[in-house]
Amino acid sequence: MEKLRDKPRRAKRAAPRQPRRTQEERRSQTQDRLINAVIEVIRQKGYAGLRARDVTAASGVTWGAAQHLFGDKNELLLQVATRVSDALVQQLDTRNEARGGDLRQRVATVVNLIWEVYSSQDYFAMVEIVRGTRADVRFHEKLVESLARLSTRIERLWLDIFEDAPASEAQSLACCNIVVLTLSGLAARKIYLRLGPQTDAILDELIDSIATSLRNARKATATTRATAKRRREPVPVIV
């Protein structure tokens, strides 16, 4: 009886090698780990509880490496605030839900978008950093710039979405200020006082009030609009 020949074994294909990360990619990923670790530590312990050992434990990066990447603690905190602000601005830029619907629907969408930003843990971390560094005036001013960018983006978003409302630009921005101040206060209440069961009712009341104000306002004359533009107050930076 003829012996069965063993089938030739196929050579195993080597798994494709992953492309090696560049030095810049490794640097960027390490920076991200440190920034995310700072946000997580602040979320758990607040700015007052932020310690280098907690950041290194959460990130798996030595403090020596962190200093090499950022220079010092202040520069790391500045990068955290800047990164969070830029991410939140991008989040607002990429949301198009507010473009359609009647006036109240648009107000509801914008209010909920802003609330989503203000009630986030990332925003809480940024505000904690800004509040915790007020004694260092120069450094504090740099941090406030990050919040100012976010406030400017909210203002631009608001004016763009409600351009067709009967309200003048000054009246519209006054409504925007009310929304920002109310939502930042609600966020502080939620974060620091652990209160928030009435949030939905407050948001509904705010939406109705703002929609009514925008709808019932009268268009200003050209002269009044020019005067209001010169006197226009920016959306407040909440710290």
Rosetta silent file (secondary structure, phi, psi, omega in degrees, C-alpha in Angstrom):
SEQUENCE: MEKLRDKPRRAKRAAPRQPRRTQEERRSQTQDRLINAVIEVIRQKGYAGLRARDVTAASGVTWGAAQHLFGDKNELLLQVATRVSDALVQQLDTRNEARGGDLRQRVATVVNLIWEVYSSQDYFAMVEIVRGTRADVRFHEKLVESLARLSTRIERLWLDIFEDAPASEAQSLACCNIVVLTLSGLAARKIYLRLGPQTDAILDELIDSIATSLRNARKATATTRATAKRRREPVPVIV
SCORE:     score description
SCORE:     0.000 S_00000001
   1 L     0.000  133.078 -175.597    0.000    0.000    0.000 S_00000001
   2 L   -72.926  133.739  179.924    1.402    3.377   -1.026 S_00000001
   3 L   -71.099  140.330  174.720    2.323    5.591    1.827 S_00000001
   4 L   -73.234  129.854  178.325    0.483    8.843    2.099 S_00000001
   5 L   -82.172  138.210  176.209    2.863   11.697    1.620 S_00000001
   6 L   -65.297  135.308  175.835    2.842   14.406    4.161 S_00000001
   7 L   -68.294  136.858  178.809    1.494   17.634    2.747 S_00000001
   8 L   -61.878  133.595  179.914    4.144   20.281    2.593 S_00000001
   9 L   -75.989  135.682  177.306    3.734   22.724    5.403 S_00000001
  10 L   -78.682  135.519  177.998    3.065   26.254    4.458 S_00000001
  11 L   -66.656  132.191  179.080    5.486   28.721    5.866 S_00000001
  12 L   -68.223  132.563  177.749    3.821   30.944    8.431 S_00000001
  13 L   -77.838  131.584  178.011    3.568   34.479    7.333 S_00000001
  14 L   -68.693  137.771  178.096    5.186   36.859    9.678 S_00000001
  15 L   -60.203  137.057 -179.307    2.784   39.387   11.119 S_00000001
  16 L   -60.460  135.070 -179.612    3.248   42.729    9.419 S_00000001
  17 L   -72.424  135.902  175.030    5.390   44.994   11.475 S_00000001
  18 L   -71.744  137.350  178.686    3.759   48.032   12.857 S_00000001
  19 L   -60.625  137.769 -178.774    5.458   51.175   11.630 S_00000001
  20 L   -68.217  138.263  178.376    7.738   52.570   14.279 S_00000001
  21 L   -70.757  143.673  176.661    6.497   55.695   15.922 S_00000001
  22 L   -76.031  164.764  178.801    8.494   58.792   15.260 S_00000001
  23 H   -60.528  -37.573  179.390   10.090   60.670   18.113 S_00000001
  24 H   -66.735  -38.099  177.869    7.508   63.435   17.683 S_00000001
  25 H   -65.674  -43.418  178.371    4.637   60.907   17.881 S_00000001
  26 H   -63.322  -40.624  179.183    6.062   59.375   21.058 S_00000001
  27 H   -62.023  -45.696 -178.665    6.516   62.839   22.529 S_00000001
  28 H   -64.328  -41.047 -179.910    2.939   63.825   21.668 S_00000001
  29 H   -66.972  -37.392  177.500    1.487   60.615   23.133 S_00000001
  30 H   -66.605  -40.153  176.744    3.448   61.080   26.361 S_00000001
  31 H   -61.426  -42.390  178.659    2.198   64.660   26.619 S_00000001
  32 H   -61.322  -41.180  179.470   -1.378   63.440   26.146 S_00000001
  33 H   -62.493  -40.875  179.399   -0.954   60.885   28.932 S_00000001
  34 H   -67.886  -43.569  179.990    0.290   63.575   31.309 S_00000001
  35 H   -63.318  -45.064  178.370   -2.483   66.014   30.377 S_00000001
  36 H   -63.404  -35.099  179.269   -5.164   63.334   30.788 S_00000001
  37 H   -67.560  -41.340  177.760   -3.636   62.348   34.133 S_00000001
  38 H   -60.545  -44.871  179.284   -3.773   65.933   35.413 S_00000001
  39 H   -61.403  -41.763 -178.966   -7.455   66.175   34.430 S_00000001
  40 H   -66.664  -42.544  179.602   -8.218   62.860   36.154 S_00000001
  41 H   -63.881  -43.550  178.725   -6.421   63.812   39.374 S_00000001
  42 H   -64.212  -38.875  178.120   -8.211   67.182   39.493 S_00000001
  43 H   -59.385  -38.708 -176.890  -11.524   65.428   38.839 S_00000001
  44 H   -83.774  -37.722 -169.902  -10.929   63.183   41.848 S_00000001
  45 H  -122.192   -5.786 -175.398   -9.172   65.548   44.267 S_00000001
  46 L    77.137  170.183 -177.957   -9.601   69.080   42.955 S_00000001
  47 H   -63.986  -36.585 -178.929   -6.751   71.462   42.209 S_00000001
  48 H   -61.904  -25.413 -179.507   -5.773   71.664   45.892 S_00000001
  49 H   -96.496    8.798 -178.059   -5.132   67.914   45.862 S_00000001
  50 L   -75.004  119.345  179.919   -3.008   67.926   42.714 S_00000001
  51 L  -130.053  147.859 -178.812    0.383   66.322   43.470 S_00000001
  52 H   -58.412  -39.602 -177.014    3.210   65.311   41.159 S_00000001
  53 H   -65.052  -33.427  178.111    3.222   61.760   42.513 S_00000001
  54 H   -70.567  -37.454  179.071   -0.465   61.328   41.634 S_00000001
  55 H   -65.806  -43.776 -179.671    0.123   62.607   38.103 S_00000001
  56 H   -67.496  -37.087  179.179    3.046   60.236   37.561 S_00000001
  57 H   -66.769  -40.013 -178.252    1.080   57.298   38.999 S_00000001
  58 H   -74.121  -29.669 -175.815   -1.932   58.011   36.766 S_00000001
  59 H   -96.582  -23.315 -173.672    0.129   58.593   33.622 S_00000001
  60 L    73.893   18.759  179.910    2.943   56.068   34.074 S_00000001
  61 L  -116.148  135.344 -179.956    5.393   58.858   33.224 S_00000001
  62 L   -69.300  154.847  179.099    8.165   59.942   35.570 S_00000001
  63 H   -67.136  -30.180  176.020    8.159   63.512   36.846 S_00000001
  64 H   -61.928  -41.686  177.345   11.608   63.956   35.351 S_00000001
  65 H   -66.166  -37.293  178.431   10.173   63.116   31.922 S_00000001
  66 H   -63.246  -42.509  178.405    7.281   65.519   32.552 S_00000001
  67 H   -65.935  -35.455  177.544    9.721   68.320   33.358 S_00000001
  68 H   -64.432  -37.251 -177.680   11.706   67.503   30.234 S_00000001
  69 H   -79.566  -38.691 -172.190    8.551   67.804   28.114 S_00000001
  70 H  -113.014  -16.194 -179.265    6.940   70.817   29.765 S_00000001
  71 L    94.553  -59.907  178.669    9.692   72.548   31.719 S_00000001
  72 L  -154.421 -179.532 -176.277    7.783   73.011   34.966 S_00000001
  73 H   -63.461  -41.121 -178.570    4.398   72.506   36.616 S_00000001
  74 H   -60.919  -41.456 -179.994    3.003   75.837   35.396 S_00000001
  75 H   -66.860  -36.404  175.779    3.731   75.028   31.773 S_00000001
  76 H   -63.028  -45.237  179.567    2.050   71.634   32.171 S_00000001
  77 H   -63.980  -38.282  178.166   -1.026   73.307   33.677 S_00000001
  78 H   -62.796  -41.392  178.900   -1.054   75.877   30.875 S_00000001
  79 H   -67.130  -35.570  176.962   -1.000   73.100   28.282 S_00000001
  80 H   -62.333  -50.692 -178.807   -3.835   71.310   30.089 S_00000001
  81 H   -61.596  -42.587 -179.464   -6.012   74.441   30.057 S_00000001
  82 H   -65.030  -45.415 -178.949   -5.145   75.217   26.435 S_00000001
  83 H   -63.434  -42.637 -179.942   -5.795   71.654   25.247 S_00000001
  84 H   -64.823  -45.901 -179.805   -9.134   71.469   27.075 S_00000001
  85 H   -60.276  -46.217 -179.382  -10.260   74.859   25.760 S_00000001
  86 H   -62.752  -39.505  179.508   -9.299   73.985   22.179 S_00000001
  87 H   -65.885  -40.128  179.623  -11.101   70.626   22.410 S_00000001
  88 H   -69.050  -38.600  176.406  -14.272   72.258   23.739 S_00000001
  89 H   -62.074  -43.857  178.949  -14.155   74.932   21.021 S_00000001
  90 H   -62.178  -37.301  178.736  -13.784   72.199   18.392 S_00000001
  91 H   -61.109  -42.295  177.989  -16.748   70.397   19.917 S_00000001
  92 H   -67.918  -38.549 -177.430  -18.902   73.496   19.437 S_00000001
  93 H   -64.854  -31.511 -173.216  -17.562   74.057   15.911 S_00000001
  94 L   -95.496    3.860 -179.850  -18.498   70.584   14.711 S_00000001
  95 L   -99.735  117.470 -175.503  -22.058   70.520   16.028 S_00000001
  96 L  -109.768    7.837 -175.912  -24.590   71.542   13.393 S_00000001
  97 H   -62.836  -25.844 -173.066  -27.826   70.530   15.108 S_00000001
  98 H   -79.027   -2.812 -173.054  -28.634   74.125   16.000 S_00000001
  99 H   -79.054  -19.746 -176.222  -28.935   75.288   12.396 S_00000001
 100 L  -114.906  171.477  176.252  -32.486   74.078   11.790 S_00000001
 101 L    94.923  171.499  179.192  -35.853   74.348   13.451 S_00000001
 102 L   -75.198  179.449 -172.964  -37.899   77.202   14.839 S_00000001
 103 H   -59.848  -46.375 -178.317  -36.519   79.780   17.249 S_00000001
 104 H   -65.402  -38.973  178.456  -37.295   77.869   20.441 S_00000001
 105 H   -61.595  -40.753  179.076  -35.840   74.637   19.056 S_00000001
 106 H   -67.058  -41.830  177.232  -32.615   76.455   18.169 S_00000001
 107 H   -60.052  -44.822 -179.325  -32.429   78.068   21.609 S_00000001
 108 H   -60.618  -42.414 -178.930  -32.942   74.654   23.231 S_00000001
 109 H   -65.673  -44.648 -178.459  -30.197   73.091   21.116 S_00000001
 110 H   -67.307  -43.527  178.636  -27.675   75.861   21.813 S_00000001
 111 H   -59.244  -43.673  179.834  -28.442   75.947   25.536 S_00000001
 112 H   -67.691  -35.185  176.311  -27.973   72.166   25.739 S_00000001
 113 H   -63.982  -46.400 -179.562  -24.706   72.363   23.765 S_00000001
 114 H   -66.164  -39.114  178.189  -23.299   75.024   26.079 S_00000001
 115 H   -63.698  -37.786  177.595  -24.524   73.104   29.123 S_00000001
 116 H   -59.246  -38.804  178.718  -22.802   69.979   27.789 S_00000001
 117 H   -71.387  -50.485 -174.120  -19.538   71.944   27.720 S_00000001
 118 H   -68.546  -26.386 -178.392  -19.919   73.670   31.100 S_00000001
 119 L   -93.742    4.618 -178.376  -20.978   70.521   32.943 S_00000001
 120 L   -79.029  155.845  178.149  -18.103   68.421   31.557 S_00000001
 121 H   -67.552  -32.180  179.138  -15.216   67.173   33.701 S_00000001
 122 H   -64.313  -42.894  178.956  -12.707   68.757   31.322 S_00000001
 123 H   -66.118  -39.033  176.952  -14.228   72.201   31.847 S_00000001
 124 H   -58.311  -43.951  179.365  -14.261   71.603   35.596 S_00000001
 125 H   -62.662  -42.400 -179.516  -10.535   70.814   35.499 S_00000001
 126 H   -64.376  -44.421  179.448   -9.783   73.957   33.521 S_00000001
 127 H   -64.695  -39.863  177.944  -11.783   76.173   35.891 S_00000001
 128 H   -60.259  -40.934  178.880  -10.135   74.540   38.921 S_00000001
 129 H   -64.842  -44.633 -179.030   -6.703   75.342   37.483 S_00000001
 130 H   -63.925  -45.260 -179.652   -7.673   78.948   36.783 S_00000001
 131 H   -66.390  -37.503 -174.947   -9.197   79.427   40.242 S_00000001
 132 H   -77.421  -11.299 -176.627   -6.301   77.706   42.004 S_00000001
 133 L  -114.464   20.371 -175.653   -3.575   79.847   40.423 S_00000001
 134 L   -65.135  -23.529 -179.972   -5.021   83.324   40.984 S_00000001
 135 L   -68.475  -26.095  177.860   -2.173   84.285   43.338 S_00000001
 136 L   -94.002   92.164 -168.235    0.270   84.074   40.415 S_00000001
 137 H   -59.658  -49.059 -177.227   -1.024   87.076   38.460 S_00000001
 138 H   -63.401  -45.190  179.632    1.019   86.677   35.265 S_00000001
 139 H   -66.642  -38.379  179.498    0.402   82.966   34.997 S_00000001
 140 H   -60.657  -40.069  179.187   -3.274   83.433   35.829 S_00000001
 141 H   -62.318  -37.955  177.510   -3.663   85.881   32.935 S_00000001
 142 H   -63.927  -39.900 -179.606   -2.293   83.282   30.517 S_00000001
 143 H   -67.874  -38.941 -179.299   -4.801   80.750   31.769 S_00000001
 144 H   -61.288  -29.508  177.782   -7.710   83.168   31.472 S_00000001
 145 H   -58.811  -34.807  178.497   -6.894   83.492   27.772 S_00000001
 146 H   -64.876  -42.426  177.499   -7.942   79.850   27.347 S_00000001
 147 H   -68.357  -34.782  179.903  -11.343   80.563   28.879 S_00000001
 148 H   -64.270  -37.725  177.781  -11.625   83.734   26.805 S_00000001
 149 H   -61.808  -41.083  179.225  -11.194   81.730   23.584 S_00000001
 150 H   -65.653  -43.069  179.916  -14.053   79.478   24.626 S_00000001
 151 H   -63.511  -40.147  178.180  -16.248   82.472   25.503 S_00000001
 152 H   -62.838  -40.481  179.430  -15.477   84.125   22.157 S_00000001
 153 H   -65.983  -39.009  177.472  -16.463   80.961   20.307 S_00000001
 154 H   -62.439  -42.243  179.312  -19.760   80.774   22.220 S_00000001
 155 H   -61.821  -46.152 -179.461  -20.474   84.392   21.286 S_00000001
 156 H   -63.765  -42.214  178.527  -19.758   83.782   17.575 S_00000001
 157 H   -59.810  -45.298 -177.971  -21.879   80.627   17.588 S_00000001
 158 H   -61.390  -50.769 -177.705  -24.767   82.477   19.216 S_00000001
 159 H   -63.875  -34.903  179.979  -24.741   85.425   16.798 S_00000001
 160 H   -67.908  -44.474 -175.186  -24.484   83.120   13.793 S_00000001
 161 H   -73.074  -34.067 -176.160  -27.410   80.909   14.801 S_00000001
 162 L  -107.606   28.102 -179.675  -29.736   83.754   15.836 S_00000001
 163 L   -61.045  -32.050 -176.926  -28.823   86.195   13.082 S_00000001
 164 L   -90.318    2.588 -179.425  -32.416   86.134   11.785 S_00000001
 165 L   -71.174  153.176  179.545  -34.015   86.749   15.186 S_00000001
 166 L   -62.065  -21.252 -176.935  -35.910   90.031   15.689 S_00000001
 167 L   -67.876  148.553  172.653  -33.443   91.014   18.425 S_00000001
 168 L   -72.556  171.314  179.763  -30.592   93.415   17.697 S_00000001
 169 H   -61.656  -43.034  179.806  -27.019   92.211   18.082 S_00000001
 170 H   -63.436  -42.847  178.740  -26.704   93.891   21.490 S_00000001
 171 H   -65.388  -39.584  179.244  -29.992   92.375   22.662 S_00000001
 172 H   -63.972  -43.023  179.093  -28.967   88.960   21.351 S_00000001
 173 H   -67.161  -31.559  175.457  -25.627   89.134   23.160 S_00000001
 174 H   -63.000  -40.122  176.139  -27.417   90.135   26.364 S_00000001
 175 H   -64.434  -40.215  177.900  -29.430   86.918   26.049 S_00000001
 176 H   -61.015  -43.371  178.376  -26.197   85.005   25.446 S_00000001
 177 H   -59.703  -41.680  179.121  -24.691   86.502   28.612 S_00000001
 178 H   -61.461  -42.672  179.323  -27.732   85.398   30.617 S_00000001
 179 H   -62.928  -47.303 -178.489  -27.349   81.856   29.277 S_00000001
 180 H   -61.840  -46.901 -178.197  -23.610   81.747   30.037 S_00000001
 181 H   -65.761  -40.431  179.502  -23.994   83.113   33.566 S_00000001
 182 H   -65.734  -46.385 -176.497  -26.924   80.819   34.361 S_00000001
 183 H   -70.976  -36.626  176.882  -25.259   77.668   33.030 S_00000001
 184 H   -66.441  -35.783  175.572  -21.896   78.392   34.647 S_00000001
 185 H   -66.197  -40.609  176.585  -23.718   78.920   37.944 S_00000001
 186 H   -63.526  -38.981  179.403  -25.569   75.643   37.508 S_00000001
 187 H   -64.069  -43.551  178.478  -22.289   73.889   36.731 S_00000001
 188 H   -62.556  -41.639  178.299  -20.701   75.299   39.911 S_00000001
 189 H   -60.863  -43.007 -179.143  -23.757   74.222   41.906 S_00000001
 190 H   -67.203  -42.656 -174.075  -23.540   70.720   40.470 S_00000001
 191 H   -76.308  -49.277 -170.557  -19.773   70.371   40.964 S_00000001
 192 H   -91.723  -30.152 -178.259  -19.172   72.024   44.320 S_00000001
 193 L  -104.600   -4.457 -179.711  -22.494   71.621   46.117 S_00000001
 194 L    57.453   33.308  179.356  -23.476   68.265   44.585 S_00000001
 195 L  -112.526  145.562  178.629  -26.902   69.714   43.822 S_00000001
 196 L   174.431   13.449 -178.459  -28.765   69.340   40.561 S_00000001
 197 L   -66.916  -23.299 -178.720  -32.102   67.529   40.724 S_00000001
 198 L   -94.932   10.955 -173.576  -33.931   70.642   39.406 S_00000001
 199 H   -58.176  -46.124 -177.496  -31.526   71.162   36.500 S_00000001
 200 H   -60.525  -41.928 -179.862  -33.946   70.045   33.769 S_00000001
 201 H   -65.681  -39.378  179.504  -36.694   72.352   35.027 S_00000001
 202 H   -66.128  -42.156  178.999  -34.253   75.280   35.215 S_00000001
 203 H   -62.973  -41.797  178.545  -33.007   74.617   31.684 S_00000001
 204 H   -62.497  -42.773  179.261  -36.579   74.493   30.341 S_00000001
 205 H   -65.348  -39.909  178.373  -37.418   77.780   32.052 S_00000001
 206 H   -63.639  -44.661 -179.413  -34.222   79.363   30.712 S_00000001
 207 H   -61.112  -46.018  179.651  -34.966   78.191   27.160 S_00000001
 208 H   -61.916  -43.753 -178.133  -38.522   79.569   27.266 S_00000001
 209 H   -63.771  -45.442 -178.128  -37.351   82.890   28.678 S_00000001
 210 H   -68.795  -41.194  179.036  -34.549   83.376   26.118 S_00000001
 211 H   -61.456  -41.088  178.160  -36.721   82.332   23.173 S_00000001
 212 H   -64.609  -42.855 -179.598  -39.375   84.848   24.248 S_00000001
 213 H   -63.523  -43.231 -179.877  -36.793   87.626   24.624 S_00000001
 214 H   -67.791  -35.601 -176.007  -35.293   86.979   21.191 S_00000001
 215 H   -75.193  -36.559 -172.795  -38.713   86.746   19.552 S_00000001
 216 H   -93.082   -8.686 -179.077  -40.261   89.857   21.098 S_00000001
 217 L   -69.553  152.784  179.188  -37.280   92.191   20.825 S_00000001
 218 L   -98.917  143.577  176.654  -37.432   94.947   18.243 S_00000001
 219 L   -65.320  134.797  179.148  -34.819   95.417   15.586 S_00000001
 220 L   -79.941  158.788  174.817  -32.649   98.411   16.332 S_00000001
 221 L   -73.234  169.715 -179.919  -32.100  101.185   13.838 S_00000001
 222 H   -60.131  -39.865 -179.783  -28.792  101.485   11.996 S_00000001
 223 H   -65.850  -43.122  179.911  -27.662  104.258   14.363 S_00000001
 224 H   -65.576  -38.716  179.243  -28.578  102.244   17.442 S_00000001
 225 H   -63.732  -40.748  179.515  -26.806   99.165   16.095 S_00000001
 226 H   -64.419  -41.385  178.729  -23.621  101.153   15.494 S_00000001
 227 H   -65.483  -42.778 -179.160  -23.744  102.574   19.011 S_00000001
 228 H   -64.827  -35.368 -179.312  -24.423   99.159   20.526 S_00000001
 229 H   -64.929  -38.386  179.256  -21.535   97.653   18.605 S_00000001
 230 H   -68.215  -32.346 -175.621  -19.117  100.186   20.077 S_00000001
 231 H   -95.873    0.844 -171.635  -20.428   99.512   23.583 S_00000001
 232 L   -57.630  131.355  177.743  -20.799   95.774   23.214 S_00000001
 233 L   -93.221  137.944  177.675  -19.727   93.762   26.200 S_00000001
 234 L   -72.391  160.037  173.125  -18.024   90.398   25.570 S_00000001
 235 L   -59.210  130.755 -174.807  -19.445   87.193   26.935 S_00000001
 236 L   -63.863  144.635  173.861  -18.122   86.983   30.508 S_00000001
 237 L   -90.544  119.486 -175.006  -15.214   84.690   31.342 S_00000001
 238 L   -94.119  116.292  177.500  -16.295   82.604   34.307 S_00000001
 239 L  -129.742    0.000    0.000  -13.533   81.796   36.780 S_00000001
